[in-house]
Short mmCIF file of C-alpha atoms and ligand atoms in Angstrom, two decimals:
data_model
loop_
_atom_site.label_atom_id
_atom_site.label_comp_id
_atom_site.label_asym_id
_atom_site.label_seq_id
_atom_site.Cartn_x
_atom_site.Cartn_y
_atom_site.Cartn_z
CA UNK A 1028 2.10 32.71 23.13
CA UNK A 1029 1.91 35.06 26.53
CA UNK A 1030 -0.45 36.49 28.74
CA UNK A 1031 -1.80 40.08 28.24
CA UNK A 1032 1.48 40.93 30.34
CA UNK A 1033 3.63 39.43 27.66
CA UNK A 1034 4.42 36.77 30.49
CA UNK A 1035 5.03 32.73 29.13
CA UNK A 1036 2.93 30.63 31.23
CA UNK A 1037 4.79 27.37 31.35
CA UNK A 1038 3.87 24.19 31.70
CA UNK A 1039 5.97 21.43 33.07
CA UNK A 1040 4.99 17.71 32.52
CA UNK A 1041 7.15 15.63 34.84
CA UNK A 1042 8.30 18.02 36.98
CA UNK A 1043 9.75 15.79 39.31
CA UNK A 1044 12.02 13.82 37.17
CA UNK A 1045 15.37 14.80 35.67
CA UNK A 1046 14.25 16.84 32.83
CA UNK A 1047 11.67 18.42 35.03
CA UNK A 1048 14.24 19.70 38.12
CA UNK A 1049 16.50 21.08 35.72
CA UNK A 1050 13.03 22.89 33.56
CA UNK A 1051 12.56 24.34 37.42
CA UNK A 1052 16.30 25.25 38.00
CA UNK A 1053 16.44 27.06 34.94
CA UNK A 1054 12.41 28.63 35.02
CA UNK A 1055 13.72 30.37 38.93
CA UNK A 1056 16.28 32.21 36.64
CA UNK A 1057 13.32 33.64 34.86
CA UNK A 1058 10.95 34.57 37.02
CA UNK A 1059 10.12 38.42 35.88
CA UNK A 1060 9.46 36.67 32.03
CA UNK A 1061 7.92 32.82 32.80
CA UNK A 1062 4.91 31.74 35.20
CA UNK A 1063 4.50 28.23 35.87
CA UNK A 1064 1.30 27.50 34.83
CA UNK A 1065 1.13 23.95 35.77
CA UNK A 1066 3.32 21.49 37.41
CA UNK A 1067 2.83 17.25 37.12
CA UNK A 1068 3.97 14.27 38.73
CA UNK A 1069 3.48 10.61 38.53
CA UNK A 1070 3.58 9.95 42.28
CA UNK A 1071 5.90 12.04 43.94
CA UNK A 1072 3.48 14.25 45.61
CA UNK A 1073 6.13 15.55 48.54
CA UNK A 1074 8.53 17.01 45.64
CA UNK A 1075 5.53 18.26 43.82
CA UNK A 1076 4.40 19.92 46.80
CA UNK A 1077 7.94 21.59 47.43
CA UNK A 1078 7.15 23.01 43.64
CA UNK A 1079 4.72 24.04 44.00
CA UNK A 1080 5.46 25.94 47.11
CA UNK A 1081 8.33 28.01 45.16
CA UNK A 1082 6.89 28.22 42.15
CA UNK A 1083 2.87 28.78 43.22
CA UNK A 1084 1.64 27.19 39.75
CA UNK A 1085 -2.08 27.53 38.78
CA UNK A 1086 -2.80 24.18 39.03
CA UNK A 1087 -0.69 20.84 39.91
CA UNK A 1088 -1.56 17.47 38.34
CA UNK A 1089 -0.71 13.94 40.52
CA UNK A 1090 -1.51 11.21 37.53
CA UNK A 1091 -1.54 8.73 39.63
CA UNK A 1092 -5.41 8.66 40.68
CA UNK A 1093 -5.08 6.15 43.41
CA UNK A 1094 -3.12 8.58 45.52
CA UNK A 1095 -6.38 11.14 45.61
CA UNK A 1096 -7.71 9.86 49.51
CA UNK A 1097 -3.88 9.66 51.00
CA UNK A 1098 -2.92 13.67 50.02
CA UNK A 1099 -4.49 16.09 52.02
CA UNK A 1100 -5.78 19.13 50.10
CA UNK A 1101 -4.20 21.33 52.53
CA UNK A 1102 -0.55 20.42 51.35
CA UNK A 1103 -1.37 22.87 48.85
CA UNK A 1104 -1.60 26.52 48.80
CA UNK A 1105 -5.46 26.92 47.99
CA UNK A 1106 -4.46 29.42 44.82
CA UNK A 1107 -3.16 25.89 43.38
CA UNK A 1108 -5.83 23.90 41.86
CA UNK A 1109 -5.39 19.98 42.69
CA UNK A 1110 -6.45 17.33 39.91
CA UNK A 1111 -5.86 13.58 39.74
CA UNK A 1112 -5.78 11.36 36.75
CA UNK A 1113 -3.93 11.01 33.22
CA UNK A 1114 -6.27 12.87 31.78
CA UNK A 1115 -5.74 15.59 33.94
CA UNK A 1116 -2.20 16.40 32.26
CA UNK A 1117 -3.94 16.39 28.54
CA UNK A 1118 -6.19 19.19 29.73
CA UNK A 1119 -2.98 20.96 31.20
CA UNK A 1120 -1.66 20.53 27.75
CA UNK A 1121 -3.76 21.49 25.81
CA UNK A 1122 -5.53 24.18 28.82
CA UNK A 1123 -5.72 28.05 27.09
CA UNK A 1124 -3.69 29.38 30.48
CA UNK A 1125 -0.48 27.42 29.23
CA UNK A 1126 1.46 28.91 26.50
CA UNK A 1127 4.51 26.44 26.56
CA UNK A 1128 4.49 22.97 27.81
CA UNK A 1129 7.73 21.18 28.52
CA UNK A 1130 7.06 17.22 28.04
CA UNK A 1131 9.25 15.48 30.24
CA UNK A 1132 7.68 12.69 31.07
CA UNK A 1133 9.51 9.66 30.24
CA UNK A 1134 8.46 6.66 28.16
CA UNK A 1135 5.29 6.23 26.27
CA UNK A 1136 3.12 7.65 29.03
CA UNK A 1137 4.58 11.17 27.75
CA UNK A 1138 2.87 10.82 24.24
CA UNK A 1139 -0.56 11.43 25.79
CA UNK A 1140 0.32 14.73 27.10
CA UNK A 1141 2.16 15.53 24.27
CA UNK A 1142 0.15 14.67 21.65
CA UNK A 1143 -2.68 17.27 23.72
CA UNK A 1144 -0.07 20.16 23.65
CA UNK A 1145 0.46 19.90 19.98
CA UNK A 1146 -3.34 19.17 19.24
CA UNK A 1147 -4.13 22.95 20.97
CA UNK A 1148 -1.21 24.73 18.99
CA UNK A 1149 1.25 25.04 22.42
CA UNK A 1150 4.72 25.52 21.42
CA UNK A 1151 6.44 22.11 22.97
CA UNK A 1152 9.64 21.94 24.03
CA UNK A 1153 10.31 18.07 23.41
CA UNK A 1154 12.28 16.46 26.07
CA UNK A 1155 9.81 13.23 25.27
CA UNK A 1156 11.97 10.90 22.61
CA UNK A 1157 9.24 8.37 23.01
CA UNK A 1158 6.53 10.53 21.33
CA UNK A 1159 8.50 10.98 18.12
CA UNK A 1160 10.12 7.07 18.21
CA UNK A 1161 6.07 5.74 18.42
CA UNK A 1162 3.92 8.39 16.53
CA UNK A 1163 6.56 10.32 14.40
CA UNK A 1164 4.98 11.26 11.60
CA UNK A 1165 1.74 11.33 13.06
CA UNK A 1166 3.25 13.98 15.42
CA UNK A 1167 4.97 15.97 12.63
CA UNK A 1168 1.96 16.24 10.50
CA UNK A 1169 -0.23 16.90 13.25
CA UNK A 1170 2.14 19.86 14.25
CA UNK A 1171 1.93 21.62 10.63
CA UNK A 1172 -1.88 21.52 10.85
CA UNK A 1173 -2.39 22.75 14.40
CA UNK A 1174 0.40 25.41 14.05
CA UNK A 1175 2.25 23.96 17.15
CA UNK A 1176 6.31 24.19 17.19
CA UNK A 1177 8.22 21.73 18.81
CA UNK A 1178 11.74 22.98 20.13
CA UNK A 1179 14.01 19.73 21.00
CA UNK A 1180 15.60 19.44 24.71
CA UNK A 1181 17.31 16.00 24.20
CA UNK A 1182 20.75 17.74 24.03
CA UNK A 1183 21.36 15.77 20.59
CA UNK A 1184 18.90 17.46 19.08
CA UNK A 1185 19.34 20.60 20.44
CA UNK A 1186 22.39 20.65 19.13
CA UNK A 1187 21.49 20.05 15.28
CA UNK A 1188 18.65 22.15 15.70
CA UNK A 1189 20.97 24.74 16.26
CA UNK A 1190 23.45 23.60 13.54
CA UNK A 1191 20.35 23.61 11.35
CA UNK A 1192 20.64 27.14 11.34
CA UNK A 1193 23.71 27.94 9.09
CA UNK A 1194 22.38 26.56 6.21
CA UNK A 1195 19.27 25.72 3.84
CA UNK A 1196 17.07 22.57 4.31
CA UNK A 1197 18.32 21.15 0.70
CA UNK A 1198 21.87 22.05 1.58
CA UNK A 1199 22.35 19.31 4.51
CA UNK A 1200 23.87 16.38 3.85
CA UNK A 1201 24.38 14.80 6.86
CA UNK A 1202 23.06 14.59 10.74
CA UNK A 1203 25.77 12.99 12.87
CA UNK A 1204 24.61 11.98 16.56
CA UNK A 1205 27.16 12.13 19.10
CA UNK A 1206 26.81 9.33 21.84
CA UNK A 1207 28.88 8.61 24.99
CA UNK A 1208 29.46 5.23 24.62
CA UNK A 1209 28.29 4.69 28.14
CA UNK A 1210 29.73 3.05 31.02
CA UNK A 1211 30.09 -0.55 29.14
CA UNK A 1212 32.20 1.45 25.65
CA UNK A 1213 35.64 -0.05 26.30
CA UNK A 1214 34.33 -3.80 27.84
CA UNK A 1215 34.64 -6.63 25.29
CA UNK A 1216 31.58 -8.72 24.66
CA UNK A 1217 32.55 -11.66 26.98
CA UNK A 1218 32.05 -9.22 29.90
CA UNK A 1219 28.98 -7.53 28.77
CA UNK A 1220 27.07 -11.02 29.52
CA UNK A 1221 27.42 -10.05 33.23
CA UNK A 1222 26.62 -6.69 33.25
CA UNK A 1223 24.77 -6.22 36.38
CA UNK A 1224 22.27 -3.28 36.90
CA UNK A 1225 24.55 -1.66 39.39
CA UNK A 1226 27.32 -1.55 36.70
CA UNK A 1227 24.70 -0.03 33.98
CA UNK A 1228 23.09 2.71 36.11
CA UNK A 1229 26.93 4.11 36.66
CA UNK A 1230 27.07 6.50 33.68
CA UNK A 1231 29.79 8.59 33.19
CA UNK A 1232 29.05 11.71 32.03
CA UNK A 1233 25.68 12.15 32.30
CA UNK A 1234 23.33 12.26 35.20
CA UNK A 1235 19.91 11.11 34.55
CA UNK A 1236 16.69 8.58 35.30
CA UNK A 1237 17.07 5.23 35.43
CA UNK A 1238 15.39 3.80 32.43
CA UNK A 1239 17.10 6.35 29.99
CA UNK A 1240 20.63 5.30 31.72
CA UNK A 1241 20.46 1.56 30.72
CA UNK A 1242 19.49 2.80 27.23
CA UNK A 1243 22.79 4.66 27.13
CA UNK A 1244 24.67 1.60 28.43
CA UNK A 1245 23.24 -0.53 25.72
CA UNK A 1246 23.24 2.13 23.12
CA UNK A 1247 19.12 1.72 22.94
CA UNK A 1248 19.00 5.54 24.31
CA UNK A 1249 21.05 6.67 20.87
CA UNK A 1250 18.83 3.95 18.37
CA UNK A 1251 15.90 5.96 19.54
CA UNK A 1252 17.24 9.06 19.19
CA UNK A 1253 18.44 8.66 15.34
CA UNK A 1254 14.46 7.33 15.01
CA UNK A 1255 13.42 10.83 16.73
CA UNK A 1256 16.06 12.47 14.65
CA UNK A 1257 14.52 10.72 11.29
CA UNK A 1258 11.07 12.50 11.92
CA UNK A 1259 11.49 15.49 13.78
CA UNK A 1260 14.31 16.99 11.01
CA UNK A 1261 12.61 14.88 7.94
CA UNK A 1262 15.78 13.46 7.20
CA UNK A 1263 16.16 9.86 5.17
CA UNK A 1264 17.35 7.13 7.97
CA UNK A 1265 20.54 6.93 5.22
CA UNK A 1266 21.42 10.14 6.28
CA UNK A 1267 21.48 9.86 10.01
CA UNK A 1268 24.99 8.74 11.63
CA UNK A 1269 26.24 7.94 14.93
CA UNK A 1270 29.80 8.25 16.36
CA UNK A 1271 30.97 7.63 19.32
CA UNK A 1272 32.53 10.80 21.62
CA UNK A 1273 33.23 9.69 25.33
CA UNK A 1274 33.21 13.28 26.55
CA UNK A 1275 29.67 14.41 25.83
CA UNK A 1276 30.76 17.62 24.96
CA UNK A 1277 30.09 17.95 21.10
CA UNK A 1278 26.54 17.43 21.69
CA UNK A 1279 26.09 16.25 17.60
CA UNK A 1280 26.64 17.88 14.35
CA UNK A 1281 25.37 19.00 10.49
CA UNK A 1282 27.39 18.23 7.86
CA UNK A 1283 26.32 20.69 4.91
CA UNK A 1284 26.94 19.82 0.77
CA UNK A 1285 30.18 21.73 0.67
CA UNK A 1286 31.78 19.61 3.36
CA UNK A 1287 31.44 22.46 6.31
CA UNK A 1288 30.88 20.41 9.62
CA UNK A 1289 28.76 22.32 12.28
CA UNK A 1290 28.77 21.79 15.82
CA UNK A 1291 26.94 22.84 18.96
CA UNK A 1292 29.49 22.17 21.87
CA UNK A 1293 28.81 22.81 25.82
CA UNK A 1294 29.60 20.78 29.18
CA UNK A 1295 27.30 17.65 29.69
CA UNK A 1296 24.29 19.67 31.30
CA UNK A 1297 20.50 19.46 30.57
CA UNK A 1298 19.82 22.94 31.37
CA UNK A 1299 21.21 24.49 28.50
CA UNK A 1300 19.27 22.59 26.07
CA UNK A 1301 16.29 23.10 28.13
CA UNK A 1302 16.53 26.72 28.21
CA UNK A 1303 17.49 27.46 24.72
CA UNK A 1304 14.18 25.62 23.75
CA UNK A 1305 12.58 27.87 26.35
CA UNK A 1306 13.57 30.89 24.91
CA UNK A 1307 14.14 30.11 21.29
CA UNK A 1308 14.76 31.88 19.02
CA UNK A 1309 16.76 34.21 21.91
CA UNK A 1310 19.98 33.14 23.92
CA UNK A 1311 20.20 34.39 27.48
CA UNK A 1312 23.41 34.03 29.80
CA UNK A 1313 21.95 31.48 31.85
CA UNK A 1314 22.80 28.97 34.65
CA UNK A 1315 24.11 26.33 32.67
CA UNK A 1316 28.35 25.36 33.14
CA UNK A 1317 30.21 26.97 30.41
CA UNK A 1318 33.06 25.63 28.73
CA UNK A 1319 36.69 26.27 30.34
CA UNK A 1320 39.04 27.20 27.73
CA UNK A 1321 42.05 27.42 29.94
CA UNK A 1322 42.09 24.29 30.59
CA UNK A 1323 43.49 21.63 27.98
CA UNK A 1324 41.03 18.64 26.88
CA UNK A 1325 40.63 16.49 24.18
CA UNK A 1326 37.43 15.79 22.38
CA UNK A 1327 37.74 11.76 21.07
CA UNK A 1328 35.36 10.55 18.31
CA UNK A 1329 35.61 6.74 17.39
CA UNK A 1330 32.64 5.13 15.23
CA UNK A 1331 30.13 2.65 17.32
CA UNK A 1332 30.79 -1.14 17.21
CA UNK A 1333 27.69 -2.62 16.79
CA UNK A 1334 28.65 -6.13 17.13
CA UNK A 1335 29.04 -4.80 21.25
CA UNK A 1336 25.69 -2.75 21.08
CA UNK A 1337 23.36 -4.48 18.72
CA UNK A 1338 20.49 -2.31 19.78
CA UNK A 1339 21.74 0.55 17.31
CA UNK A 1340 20.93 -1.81 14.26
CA UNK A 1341 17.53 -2.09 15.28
CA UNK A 1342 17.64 2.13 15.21
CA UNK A 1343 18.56 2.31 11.98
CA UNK A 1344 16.42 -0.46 10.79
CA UNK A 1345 12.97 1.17 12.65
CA UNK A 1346 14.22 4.65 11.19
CA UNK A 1347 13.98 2.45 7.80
CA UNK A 1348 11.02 1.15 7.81
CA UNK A 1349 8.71 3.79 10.00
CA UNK A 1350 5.19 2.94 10.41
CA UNK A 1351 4.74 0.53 13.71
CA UNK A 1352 7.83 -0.37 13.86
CA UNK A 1353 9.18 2.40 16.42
CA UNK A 1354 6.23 1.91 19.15
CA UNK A 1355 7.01 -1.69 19.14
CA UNK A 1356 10.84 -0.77 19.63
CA UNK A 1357 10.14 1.60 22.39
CA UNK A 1358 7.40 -0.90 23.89
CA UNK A 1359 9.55 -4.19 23.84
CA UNK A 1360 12.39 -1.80 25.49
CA UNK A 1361 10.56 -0.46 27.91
CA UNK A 1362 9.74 -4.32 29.70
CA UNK A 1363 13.18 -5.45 28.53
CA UNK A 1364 14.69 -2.52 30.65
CA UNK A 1365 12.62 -2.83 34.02
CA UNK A 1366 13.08 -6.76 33.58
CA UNK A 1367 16.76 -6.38 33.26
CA UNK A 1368 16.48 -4.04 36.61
CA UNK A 1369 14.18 -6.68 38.36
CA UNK A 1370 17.00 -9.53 37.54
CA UNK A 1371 15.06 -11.48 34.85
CA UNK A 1372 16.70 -10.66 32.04
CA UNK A 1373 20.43 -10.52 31.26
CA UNK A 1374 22.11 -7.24 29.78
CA UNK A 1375 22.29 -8.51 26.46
CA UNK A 1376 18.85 -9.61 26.42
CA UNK A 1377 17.86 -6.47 26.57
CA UNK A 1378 18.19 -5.70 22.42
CA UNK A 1379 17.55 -9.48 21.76
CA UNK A 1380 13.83 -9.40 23.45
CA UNK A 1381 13.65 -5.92 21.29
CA UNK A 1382 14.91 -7.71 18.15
CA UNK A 1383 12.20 -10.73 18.49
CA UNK A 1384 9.33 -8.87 19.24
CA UNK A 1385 10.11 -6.45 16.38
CA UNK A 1386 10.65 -9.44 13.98
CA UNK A 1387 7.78 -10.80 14.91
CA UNK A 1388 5.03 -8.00 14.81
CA UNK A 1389 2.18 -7.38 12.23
CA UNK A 1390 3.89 -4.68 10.63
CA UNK A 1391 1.47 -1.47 9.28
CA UNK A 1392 3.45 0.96 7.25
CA UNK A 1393 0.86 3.86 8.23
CA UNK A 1394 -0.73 3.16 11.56
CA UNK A 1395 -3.01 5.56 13.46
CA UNK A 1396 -3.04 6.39 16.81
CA UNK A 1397 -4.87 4.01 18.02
CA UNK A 1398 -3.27 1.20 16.21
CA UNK A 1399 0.06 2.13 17.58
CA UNK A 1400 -1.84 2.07 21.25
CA UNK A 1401 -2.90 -1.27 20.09
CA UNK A 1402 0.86 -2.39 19.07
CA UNK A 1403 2.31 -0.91 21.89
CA UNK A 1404 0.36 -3.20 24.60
CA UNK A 1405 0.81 -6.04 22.45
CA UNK A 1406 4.57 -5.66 22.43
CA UNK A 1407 4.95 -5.12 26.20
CA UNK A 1408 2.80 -8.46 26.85
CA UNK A 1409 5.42 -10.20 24.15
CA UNK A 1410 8.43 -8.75 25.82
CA UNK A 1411 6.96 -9.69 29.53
CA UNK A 1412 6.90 -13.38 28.14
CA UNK A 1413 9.94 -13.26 26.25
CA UNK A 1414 12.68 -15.77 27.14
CA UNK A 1415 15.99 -16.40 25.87
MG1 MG B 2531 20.23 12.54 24.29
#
C-alpha cells in the first residue's frame, strides 16, 4: 500500500473535474504522507498542466488522443511522463507505482479505469457511481478475488460506510439515502414541463459538474445511488430508502434491528468524504467546513414524491432486478441528459426516454463485461433516437 518510505502514491483519475480539484485541495494538506503518482484529464490539458506543476506527479495522462500534436511536450516538467489515450489511464490504474487511485471520472468512461485499479488489487476510493450502477456485482466480486478495497467518496455513501461501523453486518436493517430534493423539490408538476437547463444546473446546496446536477434536479443522481448502494453494501433493493432532507447536511443513515438510527452529519462539502476515504481507517483534522453549533438550524426530512420525480422508480426497480438493467439506466441517462442540455429533449423526458429504453431492452440477469459494453452502446443509440 506505500512506497519503501511508507509514502501513499496516489492516483487521481479526473483530476480536473469536481471530484478531482477537491482530491487535489485535500492531497496539498498531505504532502509529507501522499505523492501524486499520476494525474488524468479528458481534455483540459491547461488545468492539468497547472497540476501538475504543484503537485510534480510521475506521470500525467490526457485521454483524449487527438490532442497529442496540439500540446507541446515542454508544458511539462520533463520528471512528468506524458501519455495519450484511454488506455493510458488503465495502466495508471492498475501501474505498481500507484498505491491508491481515486476514480473520479464521471459517467461510464470511469468504469474502464476503475475496473483496472481493482483488477491490480489498488485500494479505490470510489467517487465513480457509474461503475457500480453498470457492473455491480461484477465489480464486487472482482474486488474479493483481487484483494482490492473500495472506500466510497459519494458523500451518501460515505456516510453509511461510516454508520456501518457501529454495528454487525446481520444487525442492519435499514440504509436510508438522504437527497436534497434539488432545485425543482417544491415546483408542482405543471411547472416542471418547462424546466429549462438554466433552471436545473442552479442547485442549491451542492456545487458540482454538470451532468451529475441535472441528475439531482430530476432525482436520477439519487436512483443511481440506491443502485450503487444495493451492490457496494450487499443490501436487498427492499431495504434501501430515500428521504428527502433539503439541507444536505445528514449525509444518509443506518438503521440497526433494535431501532438505533445512525448518522454521519457534516456541511455540504466533497472534501470530507474524499479524505476520509483517503485515509481510512484514520480521521485527520482536515480542510473540510465543520459544523457551527452556535448557530441555530433545522435539519427537515420529508419522504420523495415520486409522481414529481419518476426517475427514482426506475432506481428501485434496476436495484430489483440487477443484471443489465443498471448500464442501460445509466446509458439511456447519459444521452437523455446532454439532449436535455442541447434543447432536444424536455425535462421530463429525461426519465421517460430512461423508462422506454429500459422497458424495451433484452434483459440478461448475469451479463459480463462485455455484454454490458454491448448494452450500453445499444442504449445510447436508442436514447439518441428516442422521441416523445
Ligand atoms: Mg451523492
Amino acid at each position: 500500500m506505500t512506497d519503501s518510505a511508507g509514502i501513499h502514491r496516489i492516483a487521481v483519475l479526473g483530476s480536473t473535474g469536481s471530484i478531482g480539484t477537491n482530491c487535489l485541495e485535500v492531497l496539498g494538506e498531505m504532502r509529507n504522507e501522499v505523492s501524486v503518482a499520476g494525474l488524468t484529464a479528458h481534455r483540459r490539458w491547461q488545468d492539468l498542466q497547472r497540476q501538475a506543476e504543484i503537485f510534480q506527479p510521475r506521470r500525467v495522462v490526457i485521454s483524449d488522443a487527438t490532442l497529442k500534436d496540439q500540446i507541446p511536450r515542454s508544458s511539462f516538467s520533463p520528471k512528468t511522463e506524458l501519455v495519450f489515450g484511454a488506455e493510458a489511464i488503465e495502466a495508471l490504474a492498475a501501474d505498481d507505482e500507484t498505491d491508491v487511485v481515486v476514480a473520479g471520472i464521471v459517467g461510464a468512461a470511469g468504469l474502464r479505469g476503475t475496473w483496472a485499479a481493482i483488477e491490480a488489487g489498488k485500494r479505490v476510493c470510489l467517487a465513480n457511481k457509474e461503475t457500480l450502477v453498470v457492473a455491480g456485482p461484477l465489480v464486487m466480486e472482482r474486488a474479493r478475488e483481487r484483494g482490492a478495497t473500495i472506500i466510497p467518496v459519494d458523500s451518501e455513501h460515505s456516510a453509511v460506510f461510516q454508520a456501518l461501523q457501529s454495528g454487525r453486518r446481520q444487525e442492519v436493517k435499514r440504509v436510508v439515502l438522504t437527497a436534497s430534493g434539488g432545485p425543482f423539490r417544491t415546483w408542482d408538476a405543471s411547472r416542471l414541463k418547462s424546466v429549462t437547463p438554466q433552471e436545473a444546473m442552479a442547485h442549491p446546496t451542492w456545487n458540482m459538474g454538470p451532468k451529475i446536477t441535472i441528475d439531482s434536479a430530476t432525482l436520477m443522481n439519487k436512483a443511481l445511488e440506491v443502485i450503487e448502494a444495493r451492490w457496494l453494501f450487499d443490501l436487498e433493493a427492499d431495504q434501501i430508502e430515500v428521504v428527502v432532507h433539503p439541507q444536505s447536511i445528514v449525509h444518509s443513515f443506518v438503521e440497526f434491528v433494535d431501532g438505533s438510527v445512525i448518522a454521519q452529519l457534516s456541511p455540504p462539502d466533497m472534501k470530507l468524504p474524499i479524505q476520509y476515504a483517503l485515509t481510512y481507517p484514520e480521521r485527520r483534522s482536515g480542510i473540510a467546513p465543520k459544523l457551527d453549533w452556535k448557530t441555530a438550524f433545522h435539519l427537515d426530512f420529508s419522504p420523495p414524491d415520486t409522481d414529481r420525480f419518476p426517475a427514482l422508480l426506475l432506481g428501485f426497480e434496476v436495484a430489483r432486478r440487477g443484471g443489465t438493467c443498471g448500464a442501460v439506466l445509466n446509458a439511456a441517462n447519459e444521452v437523455a441528459v446532454a439532449r436535455f442540455l442541447a434543447g432536444e429533449l424536455a425535462f421530463c423526458d429525461i426519465p421517460r426516454a430512461c423508462r422506454a429504453v429500459l422497458d424495451s431492452h433484452h434483459f440478461d440477469p448475469s451479463p459480463t463485461l462485455s455484454e454490458l459494453f454491448r448494452q450500453d452502446t445499444w442504449a445510447r443509440e436508442e436514447t439518441r433516437q428516442w422521441s416523445s
